[in-house]
Amino acid sequence: MGERSKLSLRNCCLILFSVLTISSTTAFDYGDALMKSLLYFESQRSGRLPYNQRVTWRDHSGLTDGLEQGVDLVGGYYDAGDHVKFGLPMAFTVTMLSWSVIEYRDQIADAGELEHALEAIKWGTDYFIKAHTSPNVLWAEVGDGDTDHYCWQRPEDMTTSRQAYKIDEKNPGSDLAGETAAAMASASIVFKKTNPHYSHLLLHHAQELFEFGDKYRGKYDGSIGVVKSYYASVSGFMDELLWAALWLYEATDKEDYYLKYVINKAHCFGGIGWAISEFSWDVKYAGVQVLASM
């Protein structure tokens, strides 16, 4: 998280995506790397853990998240081995997990890890459904980075703040809304054949979040100041809106709306006039270019 050197969710997901793109003809055991990458996500789970939890030294935690605000925010993933749930990198993680399954579903299945990959995605999207409490409200963070970094303890024993923060019409966050829309749209593709009802639900949330982010534009770190020290939106929100629109096009095939949106906004929103040297939880232009080229 932030300047910390610990392996974070977003980095683990990029490693997972990289593992799946490397040829299996080398001497390295990439199946083992895939298994361990997915196992990492189980160790980062927040909430009430399922019976088939493989990381047995973890237990239920964060069971009152959202209680003070009158919402159910139990679940999701902790960030970087800490106890804060940051919405932007968590959503990017789920988008990348979903993209991995979309591109390499058969290979992941052959490695015996498809069910674990689907569980990792759904653990995140179940939380996003909870966090999207109304069309123009999305809960962005649970916990406080400052107090969390003052101590080192298990999430099962945490006594630090579980304050929750949201974006809404008066406090916009187009980057967060856009990335969460991308996560849910890409996940809807993953579950389209195996769980069509859930896929439809995810797509509904994705469409609402995209409309919210596009209509009420602004950077989420301008609305939620406490996130600036950890996951500031340096690149702004235009890349996330393009990213979300492309994933919604992939999920719906609506050329006259989502693809047209990207074509019409691509120049003024940036990302096509220069070489992009980064693809991360903050900067999505490279991903937009790859999806558009495909």
CSV table of C-alpha atoms in Angstrom, one decimal:
chain,number,residue,atom,x,y,z
A,1,MET,CA,0.0,0.0,0.0
A,2,GLY,CA,1.3,3.4,-0.9
A,3,GLU,CA,5.0,3.5,-0.4
A,4,ARG,CA,5.0,0.1,1.3
A,5,SER,CA,7.0,-2.7,-0.3
A,6,LYS,CA,4.5,-5.4,0.5
A,7,LEU,CA,2.8,-7.4,-2.2
A,8,SER,CA,-0.6,-5.8,-2.8
A,9,LEU,CA,-3.7,-7.1,-4.4
A,10,ARG,CA,-3.2,-5.1,-7.5
A,11,ASN,CA,0.4,-6.3,-7.9
A,12,CYS,CA,-0.6,-9.9,-7.3
A,13,CYS,CA,-3.2,-9.6,-10.0
A,14,LEU,CA,-0.8,-8.2,-12.5
A,15,ILE,CA,1.6,-11.1,-11.7
A,16,LEU,CA,-1.3,-13.5,-12.2
A,17,PHE,CA,-2.1,-11.9,-15.6
A,18,SER,CA,1.6,-12.1,-16.5
A,19,VAL,CA,1.9,-15.7,-15.5
A,20,LEU,CA,-1.0,-16.6,-17.8
A,21,THR,CA,0.7,-14.9,-20.8
A,22,ILE,CA,4.0,-16.7,-20.5
A,23,SER,CA,4.6,-19.9,-22.5
A,24,SER,CA,4.2,-23.1,-20.5
A,25,THR,CA,7.1,-24.7,-22.5
A,26,THR,CA,9.7,-23.3,-20.0
A,27,ALA,CA,11.0,-25.3,-17.0
A,28,PHE,CA,9.2,-23.2,-14.5
A,29,ASP,CA,6.0,-24.5,-12.8
A,30,TYR,CA,3.6,-21.8,-13.7
A,31,GLY,CA,0.7,-23.9,-12.5
A,32,ASP,CA,2.1,-23.6,-9.0
A,33,ALA,CA,2.5,-19.9,-9.5
A,34,LEU,CA,-1.1,-19.6,-10.6
A,35,MET,CA,-2.3,-21.6,-7.6
A,36,LYS,CA,-0.3,-19.5,-5.1
A,37,SER,CA,-1.4,-16.2,-6.8
A,38,LEU,CA,-5.0,-17.2,-6.3
A,39,LEU,CA,-4.4,-18.5,-2.8
A,40,TYR,CA,-3.1,-15.0,-1.9
A,41,PHE,CA,-6.5,-13.5,-2.5
A,42,GLU,CA,-8.0,-15.9,0.0
A,43,SER,CA,-5.6,-14.6,2.6
A,44,GLN,CA,-6.8,-11.1,1.9
A,45,ARG,CA,-10.5,-11.8,2.4
A,46,SER,CA,-12.5,-9.7,4.7
A,47,GLY,CA,-15.9,-10.7,6.2
A,48,ARG,CA,-17.4,-14.1,7.1
A,49,LEU,CA,-15.2,-16.7,5.6
A,50,PRO,CA,-16.7,-19.7,3.7
A,51,TYR,CA,-16.4,-23.4,4.7
A,52,ASN,CA,-14.0,-24.1,1.9
A,53,GLN,CA,-11.5,-21.4,2.9
A,54,ARG,CA,-8.1,-22.9,2.2
A,55,VAL,CA,-6.1,-20.3,4.2
A,56,THR,CA,-7.0,-21.8,7.5
A,57,TRP,CA,-5.0,-19.5,9.7
A,58,ARG,CA,-7.5,-16.7,8.7
A,59,ASP,CA,-10.9,-16.3,10.5
A,60,HIS,CA,-13.9,-14.0,10.3
A,61,SER,CA,-13.1,-10.3,10.5
A,62,GLY,CA,-14.6,-6.9,9.8
A,63,LEU,CA,-18.1,-8.2,10.6
A,64,THR,CA,-19.4,-4.7,11.6
A,65,ASP,CA,-18.1,-2.8,8.6
A,66,GLY,CA,-20.7,-0.2,7.6
A,67,LEU,CA,-22.7,-0.6,10.8
A,68,GLU,CA,-22.1,2.9,12.0
A,69,GLN,CA,-23.3,4.2,8.6
A,70,GLY,CA,-26.3,2.0,8.5
A,71,VAL,CA,-25.1,-0.1,5.6
A,72,ASP,CA,-23.8,-3.6,5.1
A,73,LEU,CA,-20.2,-3.3,4.0
A,74,VAL,CA,-19.0,-6.7,5.2
A,75,GLY,CA,-16.8,-8.6,2.8
A,76,GLY,CA,-14.4,-7.6,0.0
A,77,TYR,CA,-10.6,-7.6,0.3
A,78,TYR,CA,-8.1,-6.0,2.6
A,79,ASP,CA,-5.4,-4.0,0.8
A,80,ALA,CA,-1.7,-5.0,0.8
A,81,GLY,CA,-1.7,-7.0,4.0
A,82,ASP,CA,-3.4,-4.2,5.9
A,83,HIS,CA,-6.9,-3.8,7.1
A,84,VAL,CA,-8.3,-1.0,5.0
A,85,LYS,CA,-10.6,-1.7,2.1
A,86,PHE,CA,-9.8,0.7,-0.7
A,87,GLY,CA,-12.3,0.7,-3.5
A,88,LEU,CA,-10.2,1.8,-6.5
A,89,PRO,CA,-7.4,-0.8,-6.4
A,90,MET,CA,-9.8,-3.5,-5.3
A,91,ALA,CA,-12.0,-2.8,-8.4
A,92,PHE,CA,-9.0,-2.8,-10.7
A,93,THR,CA,-7.9,-6.1,-9.2
A,94,VAL,CA,-11.3,-7.7,-10.0
A,95,THR,CA,-11.2,-6.3,-13.5
A,96,MET,CA,-7.9,-7.9,-14.1
A,97,LEU,CA,-8.9,-11.2,-12.6
A,98,SER,CA,-12.0,-11.2,-14.8
A,99,TRP,CA,-9.9,-10.3,-17.9
A,100,SER,CA,-7.5,-13.1,-17.1
A,101,VAL,CA,-10.4,-15.6,-17.0
A,102,ILE,CA,-12.0,-14.2,-20.2
A,103,GLU,CA,-8.7,-14.6,-22.1
A,104,TYR,CA,-7.4,-17.8,-20.5
A,105,ARG,CA,-10.4,-19.7,-19.2
A,106,ASP,CA,-9.5,-23.0,-20.7
A,107,GLN,CA,-5.9,-22.8,-19.5
A,108,ILE,CA,-6.9,-21.9,-16.0
A,109,ALA,CA,-9.4,-24.8,-16.1
A,110,ASP,CA,-6.7,-27.2,-17.3
A,111,ALA,CA,-4.6,-26.1,-14.3
A,112,GLY,CA,-7.4,-27.0,-12.0
A,113,GLU,CA,-7.8,-23.4,-10.8
A,114,LEU,CA,-10.9,-22.1,-12.6
A,115,GLU,CA,-13.3,-22.5,-9.6
A,116,HIS,CA,-10.8,-20.7,-7.4
A,117,ALA,CA,-10.5,-17.9,-9.9
A,118,LEU,CA,-14.3,-17.5,-10.1
A,119,GLU,CA,-14.5,-17.5,-6.3
A,120,ALA,CA,-11.8,-14.7,-6.2
A,121,ILE,CA,-13.8,-12.6,-8.7
A,122,LYS,CA,-17.2,-13.2,-7.0
A,123,TRP,CA,-15.7,-12.3,-3.5
A,124,GLY,CA,-15.0,-8.9,-4.9
A,125,THR,CA,-18.2,-8.4,-6.9
A,126,ASP,CA,-20.4,-9.5,-4.1
A,127,TYR,CA,-18.9,-6.7,-2.1
A,128,PHE,CA,-19.3,-4.1,-4.9
A,129,ILE,CA,-23.0,-5.0,-5.0
A,130,LYS,CA,-23.3,-4.2,-1.3
A,131,ALA,CA,-21.3,-1.0,-1.7
A,132,HIS,CA,-23.5,0.3,-4.5
A,133,THR,CA,-26.4,1.1,-2.3
A,134,SER,CA,-28.3,3.3,-4.8
A,135,PRO,CA,-27.8,4.3,-8.4
A,136,ASN,CA,-25.7,7.4,-7.5
A,137,VAL,CA,-24.0,6.1,-4.2
A,138,LEU,CA,-21.0,4.0,-4.0
A,139,TRP,CA,-19.1,3.3,-0.8
A,140,ALA,CA,-15.4,3.9,-1.5
A,141,GLU,CA,-13.4,3.0,1.5
A,142,VAL,CA,-13.7,1.2,4.9
A,143,GLY,CA,-11.0,1.9,7.5
A,144,ASP,CA,-8.4,4.6,7.9
A,145,GLY,CA,-4.9,4.2,6.5
A,146,ASP,CA,-3.2,6.4,9.0
A,147,THR,CA,-4.3,4.6,12.2
A,148,ASP,CA,-4.0,1.2,10.4
A,149,HIS,CA,-0.3,1.9,9.7
A,150,TYR,CA,0.3,2.7,13.4
A,151,CYS,CA,-0.1,-0.9,14.4
A,152,TRP,CA,0.7,-4.5,13.2
A,153,GLN,CA,-2.0,-7.0,14.1
A,154,ARG,CA,-4.3,-9.6,12.7
A,155,PRO,CA,-7.6,-8.3,11.1
A,156,GLU,CA,-9.4,-10.7,13.5
A,157,ASP,CA,-8.1,-8.5,16.3
A,158,MET,CA,-8.1,-5.1,14.8
A,159,THR,CA,-9.3,-2.1,16.9
A,160,THR,CA,-8.5,0.6,14.4
A,161,SER,CA,-11.2,2.8,12.8
A,162,ARG,CA,-13.7,1.3,10.5
A,163,GLN,CA,-15.0,4.6,9.3
A,164,ALA,CA,-16.6,4.3,5.8
A,165,TYR,CA,-16.5,6.8,3.0
A,166,LYS,CA,-18.8,7.2,0.0
A,167,ILE,CA,-19.1,9.0,-3.3
A,168,ASP,CA,-22.5,10.4,-4.4
A,169,GLU,CA,-24.0,13.2,-6.5
A,170,LYS,CA,-22.5,16.0,-4.3
A,171,ASN,CA,-19.2,14.2,-3.8
A,172,PRO,CA,-18.4,12.6,-7.2
A,173,GLY,CA,-15.8,10.0,-8.0
A,174,SER,CA,-15.9,9.2,-11.7
A,175,ASP,CA,-12.7,7.2,-11.5
A,176,LEU,CA,-13.9,5.0,-8.8
A,177,ALA,CA,-17.4,4.6,-10.3
A,178,GLY,CA,-15.8,3.9,-13.7
A,179,GLU,CA,-13.4,1.3,-12.5
A,180,THR,CA,-16.1,-0.5,-10.4
A,181,ALA,CA,-18.3,-0.4,-13.5
A,182,ALA,CA,-15.5,-2.0,-15.5
A,183,ALA,CA,-15.0,-4.7,-12.8
A,184,MET,CA,-18.7,-5.6,-12.8
A,185,ALA,CA,-19.1,-5.5,-16.5
A,186,SER,CA,-16.0,-7.7,-17.1
A,187,ALA,CA,-17.2,-10.1,-14.4
A,188,SER,CA,-20.6,-10.3,-16.0
A,189,ILE,CA,-18.9,-11.7,-19.1
A,190,VAL,CA,-17.1,-14.3,-16.9
A,191,PHE,CA,-20.4,-15.5,-15.3
A,192,LYS,CA,-22.6,-15.1,-18.4
A,193,LYS,CA,-22.9,-18.9,-19.1
A,194,THR,CA,-22.4,-20.4,-15.7
A,195,ASN,CA,-24.5,-18.0,-13.6
A,196,PRO,CA,-26.7,-15.9,-16.0
A,197,HIS,CA,-28.8,-14.4,-13.2
A,198,TYR,CA,-25.7,-13.1,-11.4
A,199,SER,CA,-24.2,-11.9,-14.6
A,200,HIS,CA,-27.3,-9.9,-15.4
A,201,LEU,CA,-27.2,-8.4,-11.9
A,202,LEU,CA,-23.6,-7.4,-12.3
A,203,LEU,CA,-24.3,-5.8,-15.7
A,204,HIS,CA,-27.2,-3.8,-14.2
A,205,HIS,CA,-24.9,-2.4,-11.5
A,206,ALA,CA,-22.2,-1.7,-14.0
A,207,GLN,CA,-24.5,0.3,-16.3
A,208,GLU,CA,-25.8,2.4,-13.3
A,209,LEU,CA,-22.3,3.1,-12.1
A,210,PHE,CA,-21.1,4.2,-15.5
A,211,GLU,CA,-24.1,6.6,-15.9
A,212,PHE,CA,-23.4,7.9,-12.4
A,213,GLY,CA,-19.7,8.4,-13.0
A,214,ASP,CA,-20.3,10.1,-16.4
A,215,LYS,CA,-23.1,12.4,-15.3
A,216,TYR,CA,-21.5,13.6,-12.0
A,217,ARG,CA,-17.9,14.0,-13.0
A,218,GLY,CA,-15.0,14.5,-10.6
A,219,LYS,CA,-12.0,12.8,-9.0
A,220,TYR,CA,-12.8,10.6,-6.0
A,221,ASP,CA,-9.8,11.8,-4.1
A,222,GLY,CA,-11.3,15.3,-4.3
A,223,SER,CA,-14.4,14.0,-2.5
A,224,ILE,CA,-12.6,11.7,-0.1
A,225,GLY,CA,-9.5,13.5,1.1
A,226,VAL,CA,-8.2,10.6,3.3
A,227,VAL,CA,-7.4,8.5,0.3
A,228,LYS,CA,-4.9,11.0,-1.1
A,229,SER,CA,-1.9,9.6,0.8
A,230,TYR,CA,-2.6,6.1,-0.4
A,231,TYR,CA,-4.5,5.9,-3.7
A,232,ALA,CA,-4.6,9.3,-5.2
A,233,SER,CA,-6.1,9.5,-8.6
A,234,VAL,CA,-3.2,11.1,-10.4
A,235,SER,CA,-4.4,10.3,-13.9
A,236,GLY,CA,-7.8,11.7,-13.3
A,237,PHE,CA,-11.1,10.0,-14.2
A,238,MET,CA,-11.2,10.1,-18.0
A,239,ASP,CA,-9.3,6.9,-18.5
A,240,GLU,CA,-11.6,5.0,-16.2
A,241,LEU,CA,-14.7,6.3,-18.1
A,242,LEU,CA,-13.2,5.0,-21.4
A,243,TRP,CA,-12.2,1.8,-19.7
A,244,ALA,CA,-15.6,1.2,-18.3
A,245,ALA,CA,-17.3,2.0,-21.6
A,246,LEU,CA,-15.2,-0.5,-23.5
A,247,TRP,CA,-15.9,-3.2,-20.9
A,248,LEU,CA,-19.6,-2.4,-21.1
A,249,TYR,CA,-19.4,-2.7,-24.9
A,250,GLU,CA,-17.8,-6.1,-24.5
A,251,ALA,CA,-20.6,-7.1,-22.2
A,252,THR,CA,-23.5,-5.7,-24.2
A,253,ASP,CA,-22.3,-5.3,-27.8
A,254,LYS,CA,-24.1,-1.9,-27.9
A,255,GLU,CA,-22.0,-0.2,-30.6
A,256,ASP,CA,-24.4,2.7,-30.8
A,257,TYR,CA,-23.9,3.7,-27.2
A,258,TYR,CA,-20.8,2.4,-25.5
A,259,LEU,CA,-18.5,2.0,-28.5
A,260,LYS,CA,-19.6,5.3,-29.9
A,261,TYR,CA,-18.9,6.9,-26.5
A,262,VAL,CA,-15.3,5.7,-26.7
A,263,ILE,CA,-14.8,6.8,-30.3
A,264,ASN,CA,-16.3,10.2,-29.6
A,265,LYS,CA,-14.4,10.8,-26.3
A,266,ALA,CA,-11.1,9.1,-27.2
A,267,HIS,CA,-9.3,12.2,-28.3
A,268,CYS,CA,-10.6,14.7,-25.8
A,269,PHE,CA,-10.2,12.2,-22.9
A,270,GLY,CA,-6.6,11.5,-23.8
A,271,GLY,CA,-4.7,8.3,-24.2
A,272,ILE,CA,-4.4,8.1,-28.0
A,273,GLY,CA,-1.9,10.9,-28.8
A,274,TRP,CA,1.2,9.6,-27.0
A,275,ALA,CA,2.9,6.5,-25.9
A,276,ILE,CA,1.7,5.1,-22.6
A,277,SER,CA,4.4,3.7,-20.3
A,278,GLU,CA,2.2,2.5,-17.4
A,279,PHE,CA,-0.8,0.3,-16.8
A,280,SER,CA,-1.9,0.3,-13.2
A,281,TRP,CA,-4.8,0.7,-10.8
A,282,ASP,CA,-4.5,4.5,-11.6
A,283,VAL,CA,-3.7,4.6,-15.3
A,284,LYS,CA,-6.0,2.6,-17.6
A,285,TYR,CA,-5.1,4.1,-21.0
A,286,ALA,CA,-2.9,1.2,-22.0
A,287,GLY,CA,-5.7,-1.2,-21.2
A,288,VAL,CA,-8.1,1.0,-23.2
A,289,GLN,CA,-5.8,0.8,-26.2
A,290,VAL,CA,-5.5,-3.0,-26.0
A,291,LEU,CA,-9.2,-3.5,-25.8
A,292,ALA,CA,-9.9,-1.1,-28.6
A,293,SER,CA,-7.4,-2.7,-30.8
A,294,MET,CA,-9.0,-6.1,-30.2
